[in-house]
Short mmCIF file of C-alpha atoms in Angstrom, two decimals:
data_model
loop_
_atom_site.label_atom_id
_atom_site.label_comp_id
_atom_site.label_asym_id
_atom_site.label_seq_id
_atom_site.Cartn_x
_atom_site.Cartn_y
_atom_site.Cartn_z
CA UNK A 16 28.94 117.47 122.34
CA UNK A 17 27.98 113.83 123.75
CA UNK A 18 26.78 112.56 120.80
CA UNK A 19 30.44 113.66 118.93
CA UNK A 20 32.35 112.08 121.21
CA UNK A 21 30.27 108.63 121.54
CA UNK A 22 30.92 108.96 117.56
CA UNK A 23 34.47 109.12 117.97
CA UNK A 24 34.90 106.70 120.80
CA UNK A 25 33.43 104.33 117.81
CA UNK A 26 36.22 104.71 115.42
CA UNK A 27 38.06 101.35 115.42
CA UNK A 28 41.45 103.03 115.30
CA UNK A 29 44.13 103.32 118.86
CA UNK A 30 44.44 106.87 117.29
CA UNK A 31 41.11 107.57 118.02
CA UNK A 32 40.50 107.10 121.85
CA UNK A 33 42.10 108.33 124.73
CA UNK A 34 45.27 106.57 126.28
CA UNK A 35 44.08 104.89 129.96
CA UNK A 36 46.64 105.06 132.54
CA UNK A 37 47.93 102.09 134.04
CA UNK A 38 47.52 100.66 137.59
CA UNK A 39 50.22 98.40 136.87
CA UNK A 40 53.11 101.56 136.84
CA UNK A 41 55.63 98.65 135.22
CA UNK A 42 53.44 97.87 132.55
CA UNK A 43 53.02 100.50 130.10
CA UNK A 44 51.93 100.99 126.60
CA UNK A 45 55.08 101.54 125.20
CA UNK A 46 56.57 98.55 126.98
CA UNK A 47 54.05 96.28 125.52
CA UNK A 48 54.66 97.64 121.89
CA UNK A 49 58.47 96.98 122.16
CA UNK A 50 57.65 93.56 123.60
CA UNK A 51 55.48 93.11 120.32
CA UNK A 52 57.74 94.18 118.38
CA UNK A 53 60.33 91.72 119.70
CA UNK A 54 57.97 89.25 118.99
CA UNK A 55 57.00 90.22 115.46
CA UNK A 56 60.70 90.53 114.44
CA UNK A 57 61.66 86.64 115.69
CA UNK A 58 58.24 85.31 114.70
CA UNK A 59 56.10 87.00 112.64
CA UNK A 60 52.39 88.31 112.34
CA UNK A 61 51.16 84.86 112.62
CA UNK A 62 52.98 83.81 116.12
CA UNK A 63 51.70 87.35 117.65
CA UNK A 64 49.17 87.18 120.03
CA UNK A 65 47.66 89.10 123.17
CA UNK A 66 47.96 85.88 125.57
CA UNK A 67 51.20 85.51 124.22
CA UNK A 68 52.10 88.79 124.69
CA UNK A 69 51.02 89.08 128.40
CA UNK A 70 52.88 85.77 129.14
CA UNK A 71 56.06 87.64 127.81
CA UNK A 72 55.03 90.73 130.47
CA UNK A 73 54.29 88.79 133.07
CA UNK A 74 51.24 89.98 133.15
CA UNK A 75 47.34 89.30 132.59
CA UNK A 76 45.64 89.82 129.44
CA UNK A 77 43.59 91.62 130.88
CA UNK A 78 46.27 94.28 132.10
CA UNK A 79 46.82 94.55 128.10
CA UNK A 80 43.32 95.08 127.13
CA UNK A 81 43.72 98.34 129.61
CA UNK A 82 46.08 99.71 127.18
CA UNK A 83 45.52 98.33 123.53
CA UNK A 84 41.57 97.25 123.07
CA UNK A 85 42.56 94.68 120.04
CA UNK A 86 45.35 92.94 118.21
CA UNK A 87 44.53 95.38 115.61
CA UNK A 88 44.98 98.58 117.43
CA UNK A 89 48.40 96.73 118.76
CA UNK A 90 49.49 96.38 114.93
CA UNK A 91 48.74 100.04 114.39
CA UNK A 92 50.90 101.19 117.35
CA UNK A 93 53.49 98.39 116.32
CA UNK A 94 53.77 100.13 112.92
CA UNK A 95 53.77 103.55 113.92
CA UNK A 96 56.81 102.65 116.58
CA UNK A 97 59.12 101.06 114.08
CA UNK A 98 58.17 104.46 111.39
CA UNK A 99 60.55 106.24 113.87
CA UNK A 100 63.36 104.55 112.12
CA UNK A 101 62.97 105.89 108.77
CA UNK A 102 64.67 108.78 107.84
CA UNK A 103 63.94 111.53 105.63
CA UNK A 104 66.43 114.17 104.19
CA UNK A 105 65.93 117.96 104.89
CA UNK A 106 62.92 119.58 102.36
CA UNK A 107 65.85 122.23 101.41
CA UNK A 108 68.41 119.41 100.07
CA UNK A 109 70.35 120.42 96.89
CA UNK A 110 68.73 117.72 95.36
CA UNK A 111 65.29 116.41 95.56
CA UNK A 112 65.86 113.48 93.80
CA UNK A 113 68.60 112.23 95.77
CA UNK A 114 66.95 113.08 99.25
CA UNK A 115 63.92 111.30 98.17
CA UNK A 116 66.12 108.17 97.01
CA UNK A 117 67.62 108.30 100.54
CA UNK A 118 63.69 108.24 101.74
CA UNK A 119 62.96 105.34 99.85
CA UNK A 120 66.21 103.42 100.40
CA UNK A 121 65.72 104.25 104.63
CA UNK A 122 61.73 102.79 103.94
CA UNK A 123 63.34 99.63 102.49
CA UNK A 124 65.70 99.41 104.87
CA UNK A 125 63.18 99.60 108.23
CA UNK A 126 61.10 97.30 106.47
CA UNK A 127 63.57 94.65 105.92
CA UNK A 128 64.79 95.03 109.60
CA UNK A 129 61.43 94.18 110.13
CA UNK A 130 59.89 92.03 107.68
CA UNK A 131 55.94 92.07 108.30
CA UNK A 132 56.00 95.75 108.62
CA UNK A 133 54.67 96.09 104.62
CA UNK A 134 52.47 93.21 104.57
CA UNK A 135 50.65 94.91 107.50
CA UNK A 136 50.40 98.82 106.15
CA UNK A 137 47.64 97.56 104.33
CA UNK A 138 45.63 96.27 106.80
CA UNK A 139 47.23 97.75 110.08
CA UNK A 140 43.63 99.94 110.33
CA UNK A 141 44.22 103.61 110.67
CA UNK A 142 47.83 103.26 111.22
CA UNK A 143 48.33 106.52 108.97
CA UNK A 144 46.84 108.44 111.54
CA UNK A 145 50.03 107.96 114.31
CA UNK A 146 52.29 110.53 114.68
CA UNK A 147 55.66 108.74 113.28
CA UNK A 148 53.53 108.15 110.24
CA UNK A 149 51.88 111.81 110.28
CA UNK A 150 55.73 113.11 110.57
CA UNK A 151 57.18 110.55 107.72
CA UNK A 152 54.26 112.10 105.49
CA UNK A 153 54.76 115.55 106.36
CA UNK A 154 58.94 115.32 105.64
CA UNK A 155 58.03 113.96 102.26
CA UNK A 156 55.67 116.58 101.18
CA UNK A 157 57.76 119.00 102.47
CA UNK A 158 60.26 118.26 100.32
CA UNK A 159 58.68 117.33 97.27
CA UNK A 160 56.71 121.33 97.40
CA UNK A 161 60.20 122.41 98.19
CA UNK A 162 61.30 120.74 94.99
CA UNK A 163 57.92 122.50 92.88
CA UNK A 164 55.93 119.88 92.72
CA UNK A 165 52.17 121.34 92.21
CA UNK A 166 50.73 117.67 93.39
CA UNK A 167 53.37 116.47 96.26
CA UNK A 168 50.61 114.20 96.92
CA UNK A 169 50.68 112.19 93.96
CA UNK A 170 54.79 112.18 93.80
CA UNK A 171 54.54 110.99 97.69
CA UNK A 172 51.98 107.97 96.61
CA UNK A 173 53.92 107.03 93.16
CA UNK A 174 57.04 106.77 95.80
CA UNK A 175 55.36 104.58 98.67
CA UNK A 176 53.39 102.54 96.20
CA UNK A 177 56.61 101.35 94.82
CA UNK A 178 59.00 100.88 97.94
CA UNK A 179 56.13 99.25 99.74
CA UNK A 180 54.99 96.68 97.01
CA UNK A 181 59.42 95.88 96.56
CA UNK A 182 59.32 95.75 100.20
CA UNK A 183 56.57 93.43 100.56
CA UNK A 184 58.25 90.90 97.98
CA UNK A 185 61.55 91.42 99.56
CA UNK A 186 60.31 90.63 103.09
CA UNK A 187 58.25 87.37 101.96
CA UNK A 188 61.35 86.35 100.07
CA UNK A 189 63.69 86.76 103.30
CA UNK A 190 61.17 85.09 105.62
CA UNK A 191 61.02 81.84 103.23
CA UNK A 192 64.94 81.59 103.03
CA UNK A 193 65.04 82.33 107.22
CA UNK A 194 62.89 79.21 107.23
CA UNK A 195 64.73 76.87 105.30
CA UNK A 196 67.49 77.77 107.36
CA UNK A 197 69.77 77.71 104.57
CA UNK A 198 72.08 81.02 103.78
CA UNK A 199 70.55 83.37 100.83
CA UNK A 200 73.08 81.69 98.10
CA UNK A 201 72.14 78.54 99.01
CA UNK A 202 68.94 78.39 99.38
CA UNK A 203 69.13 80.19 95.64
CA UNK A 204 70.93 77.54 94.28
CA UNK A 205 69.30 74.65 94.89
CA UNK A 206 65.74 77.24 94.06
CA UNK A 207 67.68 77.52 90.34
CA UNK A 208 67.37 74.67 88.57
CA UNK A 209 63.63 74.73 89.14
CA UNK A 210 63.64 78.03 88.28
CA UNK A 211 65.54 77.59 84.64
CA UNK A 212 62.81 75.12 83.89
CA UNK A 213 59.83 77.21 84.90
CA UNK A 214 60.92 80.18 82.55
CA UNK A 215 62.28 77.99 79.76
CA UNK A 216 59.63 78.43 77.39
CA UNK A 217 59.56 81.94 78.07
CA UNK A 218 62.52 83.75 76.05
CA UNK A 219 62.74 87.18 78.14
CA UNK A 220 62.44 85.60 81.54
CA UNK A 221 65.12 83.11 80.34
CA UNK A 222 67.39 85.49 79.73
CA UNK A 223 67.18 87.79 82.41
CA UNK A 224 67.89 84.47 84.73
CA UNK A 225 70.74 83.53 82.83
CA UNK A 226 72.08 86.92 83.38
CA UNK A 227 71.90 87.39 86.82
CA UNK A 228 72.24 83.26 87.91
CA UNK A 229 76.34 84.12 88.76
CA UNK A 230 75.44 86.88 91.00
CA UNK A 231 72.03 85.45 92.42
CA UNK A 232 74.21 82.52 93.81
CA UNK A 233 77.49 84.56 94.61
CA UNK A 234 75.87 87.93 96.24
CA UNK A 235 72.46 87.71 96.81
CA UNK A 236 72.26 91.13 98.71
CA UNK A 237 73.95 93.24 96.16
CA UNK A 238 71.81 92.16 93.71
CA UNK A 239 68.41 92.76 95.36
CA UNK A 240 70.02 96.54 96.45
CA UNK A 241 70.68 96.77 92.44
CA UNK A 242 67.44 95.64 91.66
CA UNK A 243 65.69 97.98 93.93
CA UNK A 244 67.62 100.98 93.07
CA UNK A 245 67.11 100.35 88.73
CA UNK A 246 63.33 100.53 89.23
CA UNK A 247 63.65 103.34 91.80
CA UNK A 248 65.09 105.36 88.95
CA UNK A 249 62.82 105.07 86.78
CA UNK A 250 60.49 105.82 89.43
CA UNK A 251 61.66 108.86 89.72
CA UNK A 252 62.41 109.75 86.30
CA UNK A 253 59.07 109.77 85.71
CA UNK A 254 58.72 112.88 88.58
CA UNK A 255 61.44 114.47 87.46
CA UNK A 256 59.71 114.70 83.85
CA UNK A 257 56.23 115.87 85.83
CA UNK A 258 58.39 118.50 87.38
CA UNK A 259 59.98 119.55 83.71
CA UNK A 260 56.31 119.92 82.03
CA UNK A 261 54.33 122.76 82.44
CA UNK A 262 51.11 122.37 83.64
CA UNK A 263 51.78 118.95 84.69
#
């Protein structure tokens, strides 16, 4: 029994050891993940650190280290904490599809509200393993088995795979324009004309930016929301024909 839980103990995840209670009853782990959180909203990954952090708290580093072991094991909690926002429809909606477009759409949204959340999923350790996560998971394939898919599995990662790697663009995008300090439309239209000439000798890219230059520089927003729910469709066209073939 030792030697299984030294193993454990060795698992570099927050999910994986036991929570130590706090001599400093002001200071807990929750407060420093919403502090962190703060933090990672107005500044990003980069600006996050644990001395940082513990000047925010009032507090010594070392009073941090009590509760979160690494910067790592605080981006795992940090991800977990904001999966709480995303919802997920009933499994027995009417209509799968539509439930799991609200899924994907309420994914987007979180992660916009909080733009390093998907450049981190990747690398956030074990994050999968917290129980927002666990729950987010478990709504999804609840739904899709309620739907009849044999492999809810594979629907859930042909879902995420998408809304992350849209959300990941998205996000980068949002921080750039944040940072020139320019509005969305603006910082678009002075992006264009370099834009025109790096797709000019390419005839399809050409024409998609000719079609959408009006709207890029009049309503950015609408435009990224109509973006990301075209390919969603198709996304989930392609379950909804799995679901149609027998044997599939």
């Amino acid at each position: 029994m030792a030697a299984r839980t030294t193993k454990q103990s060795s698992i570099p995840s927050v999910w994986a050891r036991p929570q130590r209670e706090s001599d400093q009853p002001a200071l807990s782990r929750a407060t420093i993940v919403r502090e962190a959180i703060v933090m990672l909203d107005a500044e990003g990954v980069e600006a996050l650190s644990m001395r940082k952090l513990a000047t925010r708290l009032n507090a010594g580093a070392a009073s941090l280290y009590r509760h979160v072991a690494t910067k790592d094991e605080l981006m795992e909690l940090a991800v977990d904490e904001v999966a709480a926002e995303i919802h997920v429809p009933p499994a027995d909606s009417p209509d799968w599809r539509a439930a799991v477009a609200q899924a994907a759409h309420s994914f987007r949204t979180t992660a916009l509200r909080h733009p390093w959340l998907s450049s981190v999923l990747g690398q956030a350790g074990l994050a999968y393993l917290g129980p927002n996560l666990m729950s987010y998971s478990e709504r999804l394939a609840a739904l899709f088995t309620t739907a009849g898919f044999p492999d809810p599995g594979g629907a859930i990662d042909a879902v995420l795979s998408y809304v992350i790697g849209m959300s990941t663009t998205e996000g980068a995008w949002l921080i750039t324009v944040a940072r020139s300090g320019e509005t969305e439309a603006d910082f678009i239209a002075r992006l264009m004309p370099a834009a025109q000439q790096a797709v000019a000798d390419h005839e399809h890219l050409a024409k998609g930016y000719a079609q959408t230059e009006e709207v890029a520089t009049t309503d950015p927003a609408t435009m990224r929301d109509t973006k990301f729910a075209a390919a969603l469709d198709i996304v989930l066209d392609g379950l909804a024909l799995r679901l149609k073939t027998p044997g599939s």
